[in-house]
Structure formats: C-alpha cells, structure tokens
PDB file of C-alpha atoms in Angstrom:
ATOM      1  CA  UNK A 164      -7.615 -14.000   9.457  1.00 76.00           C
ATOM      2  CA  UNK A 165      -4.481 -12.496   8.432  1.00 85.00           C
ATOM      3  CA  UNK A 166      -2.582  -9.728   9.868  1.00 91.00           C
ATOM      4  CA  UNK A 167       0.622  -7.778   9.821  1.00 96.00           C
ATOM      5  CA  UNK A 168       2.585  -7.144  12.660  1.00 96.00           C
ATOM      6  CA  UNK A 169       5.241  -3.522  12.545  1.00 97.00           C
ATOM      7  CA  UNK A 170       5.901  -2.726  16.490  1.00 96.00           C
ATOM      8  CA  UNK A 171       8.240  -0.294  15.846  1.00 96.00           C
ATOM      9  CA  UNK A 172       6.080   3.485  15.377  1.00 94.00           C
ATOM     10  CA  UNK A 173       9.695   4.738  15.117  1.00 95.00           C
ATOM     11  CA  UNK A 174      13.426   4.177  14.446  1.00 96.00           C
ATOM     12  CA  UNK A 175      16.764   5.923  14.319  1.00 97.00           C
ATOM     13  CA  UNK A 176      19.783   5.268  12.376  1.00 97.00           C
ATOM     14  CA  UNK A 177      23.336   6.468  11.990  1.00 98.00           C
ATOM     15  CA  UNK A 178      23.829   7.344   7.982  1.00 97.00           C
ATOM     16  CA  UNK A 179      25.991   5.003   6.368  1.00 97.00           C
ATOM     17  CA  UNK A 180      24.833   2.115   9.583  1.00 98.00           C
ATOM     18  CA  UNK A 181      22.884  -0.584   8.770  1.00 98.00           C
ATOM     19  CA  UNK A 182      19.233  -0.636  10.270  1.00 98.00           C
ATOM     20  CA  UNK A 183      15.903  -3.801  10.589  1.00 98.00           C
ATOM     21  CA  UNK A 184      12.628  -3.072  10.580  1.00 98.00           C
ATOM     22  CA  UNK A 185      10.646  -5.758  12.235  1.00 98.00           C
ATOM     23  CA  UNK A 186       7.226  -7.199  10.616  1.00 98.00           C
ATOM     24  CA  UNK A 187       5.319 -10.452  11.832  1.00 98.00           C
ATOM     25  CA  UNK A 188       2.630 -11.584  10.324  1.00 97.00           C
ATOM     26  CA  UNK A 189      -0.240 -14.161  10.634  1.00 95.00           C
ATOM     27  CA  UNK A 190      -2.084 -16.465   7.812  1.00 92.00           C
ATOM     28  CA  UNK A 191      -3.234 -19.680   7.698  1.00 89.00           C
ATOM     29  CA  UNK A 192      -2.494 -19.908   3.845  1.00 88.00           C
ATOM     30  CA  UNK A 193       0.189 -22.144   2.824  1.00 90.00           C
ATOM     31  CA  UNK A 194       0.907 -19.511  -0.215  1.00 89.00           C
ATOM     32  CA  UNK A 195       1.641 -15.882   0.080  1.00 91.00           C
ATOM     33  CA  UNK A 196       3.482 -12.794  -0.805  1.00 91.00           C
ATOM     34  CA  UNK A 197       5.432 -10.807   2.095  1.00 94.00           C
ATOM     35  CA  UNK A 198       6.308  -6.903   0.488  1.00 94.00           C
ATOM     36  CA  UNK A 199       7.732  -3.842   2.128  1.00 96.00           C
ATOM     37  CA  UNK A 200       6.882  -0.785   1.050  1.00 95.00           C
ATOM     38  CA  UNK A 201       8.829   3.058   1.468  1.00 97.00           C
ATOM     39  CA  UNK A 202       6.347   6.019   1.326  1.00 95.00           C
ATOM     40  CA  UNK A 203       7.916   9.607   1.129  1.00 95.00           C
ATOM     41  CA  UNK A 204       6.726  12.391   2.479  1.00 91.00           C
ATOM     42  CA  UNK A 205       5.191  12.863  -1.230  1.00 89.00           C
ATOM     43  CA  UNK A 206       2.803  10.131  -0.238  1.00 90.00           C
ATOM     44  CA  UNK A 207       3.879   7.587  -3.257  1.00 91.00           C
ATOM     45  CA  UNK A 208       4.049   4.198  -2.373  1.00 92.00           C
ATOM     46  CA  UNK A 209       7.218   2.762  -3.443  1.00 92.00           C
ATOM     47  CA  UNK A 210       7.851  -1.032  -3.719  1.00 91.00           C
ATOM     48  CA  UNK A 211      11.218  -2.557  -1.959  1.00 95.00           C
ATOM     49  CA  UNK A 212      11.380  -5.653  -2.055  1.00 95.00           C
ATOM     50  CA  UNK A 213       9.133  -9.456  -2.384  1.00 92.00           C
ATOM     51  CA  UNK A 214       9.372 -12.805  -0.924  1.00 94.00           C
ATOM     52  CA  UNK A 215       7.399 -15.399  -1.251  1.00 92.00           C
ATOM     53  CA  UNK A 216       6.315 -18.167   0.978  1.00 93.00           C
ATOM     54  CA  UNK A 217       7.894 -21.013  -1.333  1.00 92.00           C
ATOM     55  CA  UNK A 218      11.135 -19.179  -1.409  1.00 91.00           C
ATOM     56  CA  UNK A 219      14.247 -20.818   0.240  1.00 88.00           C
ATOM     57  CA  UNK A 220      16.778 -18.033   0.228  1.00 94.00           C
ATOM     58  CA  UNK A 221      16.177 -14.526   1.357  1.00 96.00           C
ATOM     59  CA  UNK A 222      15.416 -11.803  -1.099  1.00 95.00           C
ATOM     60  CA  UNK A 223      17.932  -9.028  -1.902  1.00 96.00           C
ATOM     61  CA  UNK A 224      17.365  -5.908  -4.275  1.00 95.00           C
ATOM     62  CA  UNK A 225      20.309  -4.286  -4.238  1.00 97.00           C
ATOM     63  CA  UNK A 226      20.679  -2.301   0.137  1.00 97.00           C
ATOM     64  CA  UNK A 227      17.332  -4.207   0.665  1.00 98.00           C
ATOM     65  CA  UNK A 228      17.484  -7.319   2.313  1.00 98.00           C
ATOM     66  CA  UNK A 229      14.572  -9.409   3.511  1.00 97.00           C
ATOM     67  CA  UNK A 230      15.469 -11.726   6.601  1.00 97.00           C
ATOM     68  CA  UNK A 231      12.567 -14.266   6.098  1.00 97.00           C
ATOM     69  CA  UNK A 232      11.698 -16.842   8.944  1.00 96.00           C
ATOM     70  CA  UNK A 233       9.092 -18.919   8.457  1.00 95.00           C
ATOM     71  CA  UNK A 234       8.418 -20.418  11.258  1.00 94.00           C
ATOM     72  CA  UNK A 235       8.789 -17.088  13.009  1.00 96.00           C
ATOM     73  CA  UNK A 236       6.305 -15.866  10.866  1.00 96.00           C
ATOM     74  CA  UNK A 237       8.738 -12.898  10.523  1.00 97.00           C
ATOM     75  CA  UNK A 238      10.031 -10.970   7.592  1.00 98.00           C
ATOM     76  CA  UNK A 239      12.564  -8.074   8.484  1.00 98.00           C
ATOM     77  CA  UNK A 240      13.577  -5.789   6.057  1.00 98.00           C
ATOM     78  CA  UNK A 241      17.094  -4.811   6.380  1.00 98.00           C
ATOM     79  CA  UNK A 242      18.560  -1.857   4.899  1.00 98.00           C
ATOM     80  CA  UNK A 243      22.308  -1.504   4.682  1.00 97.00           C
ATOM     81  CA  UNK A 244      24.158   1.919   4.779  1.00 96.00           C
ATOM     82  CA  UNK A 245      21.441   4.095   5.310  1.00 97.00           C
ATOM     83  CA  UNK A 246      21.151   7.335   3.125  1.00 97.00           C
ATOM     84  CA  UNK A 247      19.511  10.452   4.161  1.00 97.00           C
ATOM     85  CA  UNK A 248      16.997   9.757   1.349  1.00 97.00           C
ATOM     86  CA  UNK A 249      15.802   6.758   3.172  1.00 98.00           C
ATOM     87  CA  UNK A 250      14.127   8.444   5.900  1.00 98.00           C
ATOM     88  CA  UNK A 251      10.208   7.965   5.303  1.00 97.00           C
ATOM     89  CA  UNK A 252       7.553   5.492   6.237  1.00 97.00           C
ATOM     90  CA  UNK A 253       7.950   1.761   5.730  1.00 98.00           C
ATOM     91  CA  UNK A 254       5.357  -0.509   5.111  1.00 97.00           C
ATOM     92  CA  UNK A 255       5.018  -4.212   5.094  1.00 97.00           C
ATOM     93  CA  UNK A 256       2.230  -5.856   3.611  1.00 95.00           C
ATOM     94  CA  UNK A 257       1.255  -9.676   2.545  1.00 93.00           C
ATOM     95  CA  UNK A 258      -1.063 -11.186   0.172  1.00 89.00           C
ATOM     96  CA  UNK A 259      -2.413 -14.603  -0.430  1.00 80.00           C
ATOM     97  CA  UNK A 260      -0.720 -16.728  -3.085  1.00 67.00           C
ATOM     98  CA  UNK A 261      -3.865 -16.648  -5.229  1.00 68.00           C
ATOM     99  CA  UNK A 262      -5.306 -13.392  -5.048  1.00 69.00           C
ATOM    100  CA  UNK A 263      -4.554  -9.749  -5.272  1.00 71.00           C
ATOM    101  CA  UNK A 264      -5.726  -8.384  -1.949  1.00 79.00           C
ATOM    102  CA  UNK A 265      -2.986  -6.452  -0.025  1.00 86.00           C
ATOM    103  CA  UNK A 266      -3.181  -5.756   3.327  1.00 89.00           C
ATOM    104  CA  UNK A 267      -0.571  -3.516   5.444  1.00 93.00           C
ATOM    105  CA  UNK A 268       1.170  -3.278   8.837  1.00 95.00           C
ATOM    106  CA  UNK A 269       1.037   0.079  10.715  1.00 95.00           C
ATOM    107  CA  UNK A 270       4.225   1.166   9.384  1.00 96.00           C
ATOM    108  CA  UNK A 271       7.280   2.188  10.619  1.00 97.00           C
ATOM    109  CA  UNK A 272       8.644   5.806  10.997  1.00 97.00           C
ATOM    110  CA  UNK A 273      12.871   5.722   9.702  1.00 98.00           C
ATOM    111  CA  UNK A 274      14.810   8.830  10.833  1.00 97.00           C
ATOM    112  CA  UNK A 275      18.297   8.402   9.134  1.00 98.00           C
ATOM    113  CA  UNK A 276      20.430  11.125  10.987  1.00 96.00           C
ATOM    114  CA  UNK A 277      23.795  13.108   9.320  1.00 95.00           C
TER     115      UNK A 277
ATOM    116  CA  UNK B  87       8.051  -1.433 -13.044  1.00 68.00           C
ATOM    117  CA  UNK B  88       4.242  -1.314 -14.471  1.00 75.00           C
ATOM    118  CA  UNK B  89       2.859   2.435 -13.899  1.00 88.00           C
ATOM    119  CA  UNK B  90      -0.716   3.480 -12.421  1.00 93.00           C
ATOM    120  CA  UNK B  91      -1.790   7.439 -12.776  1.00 94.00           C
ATOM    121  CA  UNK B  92      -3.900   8.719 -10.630  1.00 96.00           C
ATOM    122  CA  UNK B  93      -5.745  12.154 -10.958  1.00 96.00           C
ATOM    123  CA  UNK B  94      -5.971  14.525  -9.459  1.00 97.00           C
ATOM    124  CA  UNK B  95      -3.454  14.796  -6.663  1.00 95.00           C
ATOM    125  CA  UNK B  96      -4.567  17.192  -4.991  1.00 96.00           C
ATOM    126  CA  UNK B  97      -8.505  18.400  -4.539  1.00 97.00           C
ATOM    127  CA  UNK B  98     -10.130  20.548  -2.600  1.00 97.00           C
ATOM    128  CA  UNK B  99     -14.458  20.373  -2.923  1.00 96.00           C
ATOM    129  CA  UNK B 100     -17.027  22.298  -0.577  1.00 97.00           C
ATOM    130  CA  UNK B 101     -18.919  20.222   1.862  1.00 97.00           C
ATOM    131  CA  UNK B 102     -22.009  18.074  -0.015  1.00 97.00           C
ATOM    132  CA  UNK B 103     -20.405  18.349  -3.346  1.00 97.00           C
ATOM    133  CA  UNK B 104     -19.037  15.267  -4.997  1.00 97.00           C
ATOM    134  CA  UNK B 105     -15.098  14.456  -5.894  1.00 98.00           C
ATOM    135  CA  UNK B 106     -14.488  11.785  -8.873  1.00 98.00           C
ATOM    136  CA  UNK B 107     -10.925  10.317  -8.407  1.00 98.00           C
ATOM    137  CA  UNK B 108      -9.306   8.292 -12.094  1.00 97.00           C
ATOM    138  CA  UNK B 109      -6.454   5.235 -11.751  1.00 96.00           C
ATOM    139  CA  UNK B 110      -5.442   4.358 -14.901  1.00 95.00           C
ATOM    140  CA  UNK B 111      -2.688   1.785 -15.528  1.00 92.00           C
ATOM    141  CA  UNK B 112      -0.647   2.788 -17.865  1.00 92.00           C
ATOM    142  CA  UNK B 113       0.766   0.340 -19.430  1.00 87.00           C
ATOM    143  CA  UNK B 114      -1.278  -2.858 -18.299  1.00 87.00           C
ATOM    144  CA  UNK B 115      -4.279  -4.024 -18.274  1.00 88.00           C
ATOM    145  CA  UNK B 116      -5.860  -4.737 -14.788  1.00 86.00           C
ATOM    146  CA  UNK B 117      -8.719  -6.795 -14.057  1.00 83.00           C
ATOM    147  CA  UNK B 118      -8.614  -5.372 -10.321  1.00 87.00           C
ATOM    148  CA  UNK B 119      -7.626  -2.780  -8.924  1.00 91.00           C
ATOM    149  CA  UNK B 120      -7.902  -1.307  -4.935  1.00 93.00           C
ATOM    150  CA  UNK B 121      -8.748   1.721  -3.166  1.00 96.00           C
ATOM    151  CA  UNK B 122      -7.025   2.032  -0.173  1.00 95.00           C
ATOM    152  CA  UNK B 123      -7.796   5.337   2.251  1.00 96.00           C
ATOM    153  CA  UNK B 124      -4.844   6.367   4.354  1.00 95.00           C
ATOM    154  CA  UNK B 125      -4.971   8.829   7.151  1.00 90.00           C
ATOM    155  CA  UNK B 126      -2.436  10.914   8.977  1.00 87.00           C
ATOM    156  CA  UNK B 127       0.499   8.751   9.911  1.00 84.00           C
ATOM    157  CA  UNK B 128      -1.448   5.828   9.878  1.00 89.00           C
ATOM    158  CA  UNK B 129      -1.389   2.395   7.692  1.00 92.00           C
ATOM    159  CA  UNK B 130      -3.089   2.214   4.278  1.00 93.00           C
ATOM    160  CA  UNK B 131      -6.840   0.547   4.866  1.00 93.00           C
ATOM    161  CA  UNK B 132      -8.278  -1.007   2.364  1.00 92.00           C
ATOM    162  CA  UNK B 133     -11.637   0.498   1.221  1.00 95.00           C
ATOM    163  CA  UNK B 134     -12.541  -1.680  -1.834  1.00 94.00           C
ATOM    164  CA  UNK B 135     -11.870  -3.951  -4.768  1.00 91.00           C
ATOM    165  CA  UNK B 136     -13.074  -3.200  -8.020  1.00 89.00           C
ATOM    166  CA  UNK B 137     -13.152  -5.214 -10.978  1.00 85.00           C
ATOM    167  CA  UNK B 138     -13.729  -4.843 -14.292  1.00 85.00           C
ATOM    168  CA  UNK B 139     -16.826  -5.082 -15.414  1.00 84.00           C
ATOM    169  CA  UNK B 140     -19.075  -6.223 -12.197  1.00 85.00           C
ATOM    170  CA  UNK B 141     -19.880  -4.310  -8.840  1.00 89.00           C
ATOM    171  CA  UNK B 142     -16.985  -3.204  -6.460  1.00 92.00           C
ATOM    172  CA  UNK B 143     -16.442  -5.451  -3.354  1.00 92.00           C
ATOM    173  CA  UNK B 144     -16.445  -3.149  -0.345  1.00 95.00           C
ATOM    174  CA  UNK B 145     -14.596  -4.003   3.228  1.00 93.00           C
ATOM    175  CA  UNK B 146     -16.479  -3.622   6.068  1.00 93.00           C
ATOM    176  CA  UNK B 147     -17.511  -0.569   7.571  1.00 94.00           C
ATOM    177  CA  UNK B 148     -17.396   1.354   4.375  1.00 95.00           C
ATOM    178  CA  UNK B 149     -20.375   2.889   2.615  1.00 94.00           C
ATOM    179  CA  UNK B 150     -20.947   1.742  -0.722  1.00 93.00           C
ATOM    180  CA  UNK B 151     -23.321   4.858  -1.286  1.00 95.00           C
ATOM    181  CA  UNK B 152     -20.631   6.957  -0.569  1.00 96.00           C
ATOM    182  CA  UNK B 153     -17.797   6.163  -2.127  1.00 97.00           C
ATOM    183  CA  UNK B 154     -19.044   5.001  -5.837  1.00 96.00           C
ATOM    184  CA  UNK B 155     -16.256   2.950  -7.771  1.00 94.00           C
ATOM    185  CA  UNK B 156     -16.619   2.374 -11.256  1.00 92.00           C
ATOM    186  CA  UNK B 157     -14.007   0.008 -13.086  1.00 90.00           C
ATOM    187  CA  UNK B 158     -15.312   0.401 -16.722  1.00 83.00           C
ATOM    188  CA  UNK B 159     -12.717  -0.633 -18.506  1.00 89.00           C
ATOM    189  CA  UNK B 160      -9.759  -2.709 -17.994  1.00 89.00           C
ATOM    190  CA  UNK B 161      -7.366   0.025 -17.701  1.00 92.00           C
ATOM    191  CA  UNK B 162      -9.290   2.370 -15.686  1.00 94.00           C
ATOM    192  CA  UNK B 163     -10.925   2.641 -12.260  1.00 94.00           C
ATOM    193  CA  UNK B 164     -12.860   5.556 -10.819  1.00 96.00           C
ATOM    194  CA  UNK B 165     -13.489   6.070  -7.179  1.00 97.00           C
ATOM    195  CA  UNK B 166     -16.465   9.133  -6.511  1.00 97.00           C
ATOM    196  CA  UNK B 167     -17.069  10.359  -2.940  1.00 98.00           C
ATOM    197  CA  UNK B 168     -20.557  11.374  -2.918  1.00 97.00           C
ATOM    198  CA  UNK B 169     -22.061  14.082  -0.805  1.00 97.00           C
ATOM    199  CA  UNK B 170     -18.839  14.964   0.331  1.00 97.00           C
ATOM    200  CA  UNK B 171     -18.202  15.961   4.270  1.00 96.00           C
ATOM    201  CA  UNK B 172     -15.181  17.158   6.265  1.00 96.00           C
ATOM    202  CA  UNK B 173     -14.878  13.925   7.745  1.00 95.00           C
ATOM    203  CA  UNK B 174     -14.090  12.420   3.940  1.00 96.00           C
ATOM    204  CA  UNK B 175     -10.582  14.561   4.258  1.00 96.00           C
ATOM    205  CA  UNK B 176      -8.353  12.110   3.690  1.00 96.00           C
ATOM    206  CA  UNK B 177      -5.688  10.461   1.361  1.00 96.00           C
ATOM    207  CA  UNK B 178      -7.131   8.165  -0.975  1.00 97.00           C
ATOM    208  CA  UNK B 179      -4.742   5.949  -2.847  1.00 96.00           C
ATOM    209  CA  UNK B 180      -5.405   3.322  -5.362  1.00 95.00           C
ATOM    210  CA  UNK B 181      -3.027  -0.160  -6.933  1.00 93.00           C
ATOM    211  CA  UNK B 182      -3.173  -2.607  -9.317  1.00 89.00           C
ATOM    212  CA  UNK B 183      -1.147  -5.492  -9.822  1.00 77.00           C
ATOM    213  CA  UNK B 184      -0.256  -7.026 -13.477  1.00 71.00           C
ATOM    214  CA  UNK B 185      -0.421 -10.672 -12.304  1.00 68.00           C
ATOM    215  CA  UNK B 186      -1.882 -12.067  -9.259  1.00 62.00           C
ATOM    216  CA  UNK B 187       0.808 -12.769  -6.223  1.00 56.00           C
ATOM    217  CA  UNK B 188       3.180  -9.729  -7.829  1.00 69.00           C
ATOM    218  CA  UNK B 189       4.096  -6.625  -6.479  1.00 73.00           C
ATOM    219  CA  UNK B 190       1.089  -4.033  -6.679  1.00 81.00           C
ATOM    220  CA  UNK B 191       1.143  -1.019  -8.278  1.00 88.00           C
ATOM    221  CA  UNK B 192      -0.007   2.338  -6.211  1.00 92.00           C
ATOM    222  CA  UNK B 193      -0.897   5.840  -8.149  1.00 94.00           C
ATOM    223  CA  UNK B 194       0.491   8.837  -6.778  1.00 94.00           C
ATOM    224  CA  UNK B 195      -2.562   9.220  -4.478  1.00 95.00           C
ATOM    225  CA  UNK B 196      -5.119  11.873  -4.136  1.00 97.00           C
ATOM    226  CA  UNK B 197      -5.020  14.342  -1.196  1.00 96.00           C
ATOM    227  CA  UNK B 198      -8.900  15.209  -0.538  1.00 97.00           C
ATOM    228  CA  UNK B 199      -9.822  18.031   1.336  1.00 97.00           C
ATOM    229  CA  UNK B 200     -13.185  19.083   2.095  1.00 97.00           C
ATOM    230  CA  UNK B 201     -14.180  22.610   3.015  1.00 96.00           C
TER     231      UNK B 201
END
C-alpha cells in the first residue's frame, strides 16, 4: 500500500533563512509522482513543485527545491529565504505513474517569523 | 496552470436537508476528478473518484448514499450530501488533473456547515 510520511506537525523559520520539510513515502510502484502542496489559511490548495520517479536531477521552481532520494524513499521540499507569505500548511502527496489518484501526508504547519 | 471552480464556498444547510457542491474545470476537460474531505488541521482524505459517465468509486468507510457524486459531463462533477447532519461539517474539496501523472488541480473548496 502506499503512504506518505510528514513527521513534522510544526516548524519555525527565521524570514529570509532557508527551511526543509521532511516527507517519506512508501510504494511498491516502480512509477510515480512525488508533489508538495501549500494551503493558506484560505483553504486553496496550491501546487509547489513535481518530481517524478524517473527523474535524475532534483526539481527546482524558482525558492522551491525538491531534495529527492530514492533509495531513502524521501522527498524534502526545501524552501529558500522564507517570506512571511509562506507561512501555511504544506502538503506532500504521491501518485502512481499511471493513474490519477492522489494521496497526502499529514501536513506540515510553517511559521515564518519577522 | 489548468483552473477548477468550485461552488459554493461557503454553505451553511439545517440538519436533514441536502447540500449539492459543482467542480467545474475550466478550461479542460477531465475524465476524473476527486473529492477529497479535509477536517480541522488535518490531511486531505480522499472520499471518492468520479468519472465521467459511470458510477463514482468510493474509498472505504464512506457512504455512497450519503454523499451522491454525479460526473455528467466531462467538465463537471457534482458532489450532494444527502440528509445532511452536524457531523457532515466539514471542508470538502475537489481536483482534477489534465493528464494522468501531472499535477492535480484543487477548486477553492467548500466550507460546509450544518446547523
């Protein structure tokens, strides 16, 4: 079965520092989709960043960075110089190669402090 | 990035009335889309898939009588809670995705509160 991993309910940050979020996951698929996910207080799901199982080099998109380790089973998201308007829930979530279905880790809670 | 609409926002029904929630993508056309039901400060649980065109595919543990999903065409899905209780307060929240193994798509989400 597969499964998402976030053990961290809660984090702090510095503005301007640099901050991980931790995700593991679990599949027995050979092809998937790893995805993190920022949800406001508004309750919109916002989409950060992809990798995919196949894909040698970590993804970027633009402060986002996704430190992928396969073997691990692990897919961080990094954000770099945290912003006040970062603070809000992060989600990561995976889905199978061939299909649609999404499923989520418990989140993480990121306070960025002035 | 594709956009999905979801109406209303915001509801609030008495208890043992009924609640119809839309998705609509916008700009896409989506063979599947998901209902996910989220509650306070907790993860996003998936409630059902429903594709165009042929019954909804619920998860486990949730009542197919009771939340109706109706995917009639390929640009809109409609999730109805039936009978509604207090207990059906939630956030409900639904996605689509334009091509399998993409990014999905969420509405806004619907806040449902029932008096």
């Amino acid at each position: 079965a597969q499964k998402i991993t976030q053990t961290q309910p809660g984090m702090f940050v510095q503005e301007k520092e640099a901050v991980t979020l931790d995700c593991t996951y679990d599949t027995s698929d050979q092809s998937y989709g790893l995805f993190w996910y920022k949800q406001p207080s508004s309750g919109e799901m916002i989409f950060l960043i992809y990798q995919g199982s196949y894909d040698e080099q970590n993804a970027t998109e633009g402060r986002y960075s996704l430190n992928f380790q396969k073997a691990r089973k692990s897919a961080n998201l990094v954000i770099s110089a945290s912003q006040l308007g970062d603070s809000a829930m992060y989600f990561c979530a995976m889905r199978n190669g061939g299909g649609f279905k999404t499923i989520f880790g418990a989140g993480t809670r990121l306070f960025v402090k002035a | 990035g594709a956009v999905v609409s979801q109406h209303p926002s915001r509801v609030i029904c008495k208890s043992g009335t009924s609640v119809k929630i839309e998705c609509r993508s916008l700009d896409f056309q989506a063979t599947t889309m998901f209902w996910y039901r989220q509650f306070p400060k907790q993860s996003l649980m998936l409630m059902a898939t429903s594709n165009e065109g042929s019954k909804a595919t619920y998860e486990q543990g949730v009542e197919k009588d009771k939340f109706l999903i109706n995917h009639a065409s390929l640009t809109l899905s409609t999730l109805t809670v039936t009978s509604a209780h207090p207990e059906d307060s939630s956030f409900y929240i639904c996605s689509a995705s334009v091509n399998k193994g993409t990014e999905a798509f969420f509405g806004q989400g619907t806040r449902l509160t029932v008096v």
